[in-house]
């Protein structure tokens, strides 16, 4: 392999441009191609002086590509992912791995069978604050986890809904936003075994939900509540509180994710750790301290990990199988809300 890893970005929309920006700032790789049929993408590639392809298959066949970042709409992930696997090109597939579970299983199996590394872009796992909380929970700092409480409460501007699919089933906050919370919960707290959920479209009155209340049971026996809405004027959502993309979102570092255990409690993203120094009890003083961590650009960290994966120096932190399980648990929320009954995430 050449000294620099040549990366093709397929789909140069919102997140594709973010990846392209990170590639430009990493000396270990270079942008070898942009593939995207839109005229905006053609003009963007020309401005960057980067080889441009309308058809992504021509970029994959160019012979000048070592790895691929796929940032196309969800319904294309299976087709584009399979084409990368067929060309034996390792890939970073944006989340969700696919738009349904059969497609997710097919893609995960194809990559595994061919021995092609696929990292799925659940980027929060690369956040140092998430790493610090994972270490603390795994290290027993809060004892046995009893309950997690997660808020994903925001307001999306009216212009967001001008695109028809965002007003229709599948285009709402469950499949767009909750999937990030589900992945984070699985990563920090373990598998989800049962899901109860209620959704509502009370405010926007679109066909798709605008809000949801979910109660999840984890394999450890712990419970989790997730409150979700894209119609609330609140700061309590990861994009606003974690500061991962301050060009796109306002930044207010208040806690949104609460993890309570028998011996202590933790919050994200502010990394507060609460515990008793002596006797436990609500009549006793409870103290807070903060876990330490060095903040870093999470998309840059994800790219560095992907380059290690491409070189064969690391296994994907989230592979196709893992990402399919996150999708299965998210789809179980849809099912539970539809049937008003508890749902079990499908086996992957
Ligand atoms: N990790 C994250 O936080 C995050 C954030 C945003 C989006 N995403 C994911 O990234 C993907 C893209 O989302 P987006 O918001 O950037 O969408 P977008 O609509 O802004 O961009 C998608 C781009 O893909 C192009 N495209 C469509 N079909 C194509 C094809 N067959 N070949 C090549 N290009 C094609 C479009 O022309 C467009 O430029 C989605 O899967 C989304 O879920 C992830």
Tab-separated table of C-alpha atoms in Angstrom, residues 116-266:
chain	number	residue	atom	x	y	z
A	116	UNK	CA	-13.337	-6.977	4.340
A	117	UNK	CA	-13.219	-4.609	7.291
A	118	UNK	CA	-16.316	-2.434	7.696
A	119	UNK	CA	-16.499	0.255	10.372
A	120	UNK	CA	-19.968	1.751	10.910
A	121	UNK	CA	-20.127	5.473	11.676
A	122	UNK	CA	-21.643	5.511	15.148
A	123	UNK	CA	-19.129	8.247	15.870
A	124	UNK	CA	-20.034	8.903	19.520
A	125	UNK	CA	-18.115	5.767	20.504
A	126	UNK	CA	-14.936	7.673	19.588
A	127	UNK	CA	-15.722	10.542	21.988
A	128	UNK	CA	-13.200	10.633	24.905
A	129	UNK	CA	-16.010	11.517	27.353
A	130	UNK	CA	-17.870	8.367	26.307
A	131	UNK	CA	-14.653	6.382	26.740
A	132	UNK	CA	-14.211	7.813	30.250
A	133	UNK	CA	-17.751	6.833	31.254
A	134	UNK	CA	-17.367	3.368	29.756
A	135	UNK	CA	-14.165	2.826	31.746
A	136	UNK	CA	-15.897	4.071	34.913
A	137	UNK	CA	-18.975	1.849	34.504
A	138	UNK	CA	-16.905	-1.202	33.498
A	139	UNK	CA	-14.515	-0.478	36.382
A	140	UNK	CA	-17.363	-0.604	38.914
A	141	UNK	CA	-17.192	3.085	39.920
A	142	UNK	CA	-21.019	3.288	40.242
A	143	UNK	CA	-21.499	-0.292	41.441
A	144	UNK	CA	-24.262	-2.219	39.681
A	145	UNK	CA	-26.010	-0.076	37.064
A	146	UNK	CA	-29.691	0.215	37.975
A	147	UNK	CA	-31.139	2.895	35.724
A	148	UNK	CA	-30.091	5.088	32.821
A	149	UNK	CA	-32.067	8.180	31.890
A	150	UNK	CA	-31.401	9.790	28.530
A	151	UNK	CA	-32.825	12.962	27.060
A	152	UNK	CA	-32.817	13.659	23.349
A	153	UNK	CA	-34.982	16.770	23.270
A	154	UNK	CA	-34.512	19.391	20.560
A	155	UNK	CA	-36.404	21.428	18.019
A	156	UNK	CA	-35.714	20.936	14.323
A	157	UNK	CA	-36.349	24.063	12.232
A	158	UNK	CA	-39.427	24.091	9.962
A	159	UNK	CA	-37.202	24.088	6.839
A	160	UNK	CA	-35.950	20.615	7.841
A	161	UNK	CA	-39.407	19.223	7.048
A	162	UNK	CA	-39.613	20.656	3.531
A	163	UNK	CA	-38.126	17.345	2.300
A	164	UNK	CA	-41.167	14.990	2.016
A	165	UNK	CA	-39.510	11.814	3.442
A	166	UNK	CA	-38.885	13.589	6.756
A	167	UNK	CA	-42.661	13.916	7.263
A	168	UNK	CA	-43.326	10.243	6.545
A	169	UNK	CA	-42.849	7.038	8.586
A	170	UNK	CA	-39.126	6.230	8.844
A	171	UNK	CA	-38.098	9.891	8.573
A	172	UNK	CA	-38.747	10.782	12.213
A	173	UNK	CA	-36.576	11.081	15.313
A	174	UNK	CA	-36.802	7.359	16.176
A	175	UNK	CA	-34.826	6.206	13.142
A	176	UNK	CA	-32.771	9.404	12.714
A	177	UNK	CA	-31.848	10.347	16.317
A	178	UNK	CA	-32.833	7.566	18.726
A	179	UNK	CA	-30.530	5.126	16.925
A	180	UNK	CA	-27.557	7.151	18.287
A	181	UNK	CA	-28.906	6.826	21.846
A	182	UNK	CA	-29.547	3.106	21.405
A	183	UNK	CA	-26.011	2.571	20.142
A	184	UNK	CA	-24.569	4.570	23.040
A	185	UNK	CA	-26.654	2.612	25.555
A	186	UNK	CA	-25.578	-0.714	24.075
A	187	UNK	CA	-21.959	0.431	24.086
A	188	UNK	CA	-21.995	1.686	27.690
A	189	UNK	CA	-24.528	-0.562	29.386
A	190	UNK	CA	-24.857	-3.760	27.359
A	191	UNK	CA	-27.501	-5.421	25.207
A	192	UNK	CA	-31.145	-4.372	25.127
A	193	UNK	CA	-33.471	-7.344	25.564
A	194	UNK	CA	-36.920	-5.750	25.691
A	195	UNK	CA	-38.479	-2.485	24.594
A	196	UNK	CA	-41.652	-0.606	25.487
A	197	UNK	CA	-42.468	2.643	23.717
A	198	UNK	CA	-45.137	5.209	23.015
A	199	UNK	CA	-44.850	7.690	20.163
A	200	UNK	CA	-46.794	10.853	19.428
A	201	UNK	CA	-47.292	13.297	16.545
A	202	UNK	CA	-49.315	15.655	18.706
A	203	UNK	CA	-47.415	18.851	17.845
A	204	UNK	CA	-46.463	18.706	14.169
A	205	UNK	CA	-49.324	16.402	13.115
A	206	UNK	CA	-47.122	14.860	10.420
A	207	UNK	CA	-47.633	11.207	9.532
A	208	UNK	CA	-44.333	10.423	11.297
A	209	UNK	CA	-43.803	10.716	15.075
A	210	UNK	CA	-42.340	13.908	16.548
A	211	UNK	CA	-41.871	12.511	20.061
A	212	UNK	CA	-41.386	9.214	21.860
A	213	UNK	CA	-41.066	7.844	25.390
A	214	UNK	CA	-39.182	4.546	25.585
A	215	UNK	CA	-38.447	2.160	28.425
A	216	UNK	CA	-35.802	-0.444	27.752
A	217	UNK	CA	-34.723	-3.517	29.712
A	218	UNK	CA	-31.047	-4.438	29.473
A	219	UNK	CA	-29.561	-7.918	29.628
A	220	UNK	CA	-27.937	-6.998	32.967
A	221	UNK	CA	-31.406	-6.340	34.421
A	222	UNK	CA	-30.872	-2.569	34.437
A	223	UNK	CA	-33.580	-0.312	33.006
A	224	UNK	CA	-33.284	2.722	30.742
A	225	UNK	CA	-35.637	5.540	29.872
A	226	UNK	CA	-35.172	7.589	26.751
A	227	UNK	CA	-37.189	10.778	26.140
A	228	UNK	CA	-37.156	11.869	22.523
A	229	UNK	CA	-38.643	14.822	20.668
A	230	UNK	CA	-37.743	17.026	17.723
A	231	UNK	CA	-40.359	19.602	18.641
A	232	UNK	CA	-39.198	20.783	22.080
A	233	UNK	CA	-37.316	24.054	22.640
A	234	UNK	CA	-34.786	22.439	24.977
A	235	UNK	CA	-30.989	22.181	25.145
A	236	UNK	CA	-31.081	18.572	26.390
A	237	UNK	CA	-29.768	16.718	23.367
A	238	UNK	CA	-26.296	15.344	22.628
A	239	UNK	CA	-25.684	17.580	19.614
A	240	UNK	CA	-26.169	20.684	21.771
A	241	UNK	CA	-24.454	19.463	24.934
A	242	UNK	CA	-21.455	17.454	23.681
A	243	UNK	CA	-20.098	20.130	21.330
A	244	UNK	CA	-19.012	17.645	18.658
A	245	UNK	CA	-19.982	19.930	15.780
A	246	UNK	CA	-20.166	23.542	16.933
A	247	UNK	CA	-20.411	24.829	13.351
A	248	UNK	CA	-23.752	23.043	12.955
A	249	UNK	CA	-25.186	23.195	16.498
A	250	UNK	CA	-25.332	25.543	19.459
A	251	UNK	CA	-23.159	24.418	22.389
A	252	UNK	CA	-24.503	24.249	25.983
A	253	UNK	CA	-22.617	21.690	28.080
A	254	UNK	CA	-25.422	20.622	30.441
A	255	UNK	CA	-25.965	16.962	31.392
A	256	UNK	CA	-28.335	14.906	29.225
A	257	UNK	CA	-27.352	11.302	29.998
A	258	UNK	CA	-27.726	9.984	33.565
A	259	UNK	CA	-26.428	6.613	34.787
A	260	UNK	CA	-27.403	5.591	38.328
A	261	UNK	CA	-25.902	2.593	40.098
A	262	UNK	CA	-25.908	1.062	43.569
A	263	UNK	CA	-22.667	2.849	44.542
A	264	UNK	CA	-22.768	6.068	42.540
A	265	UNK	CA	-24.035	7.993	39.553
A	266	UNK	CA	-22.527	9.507	36.426
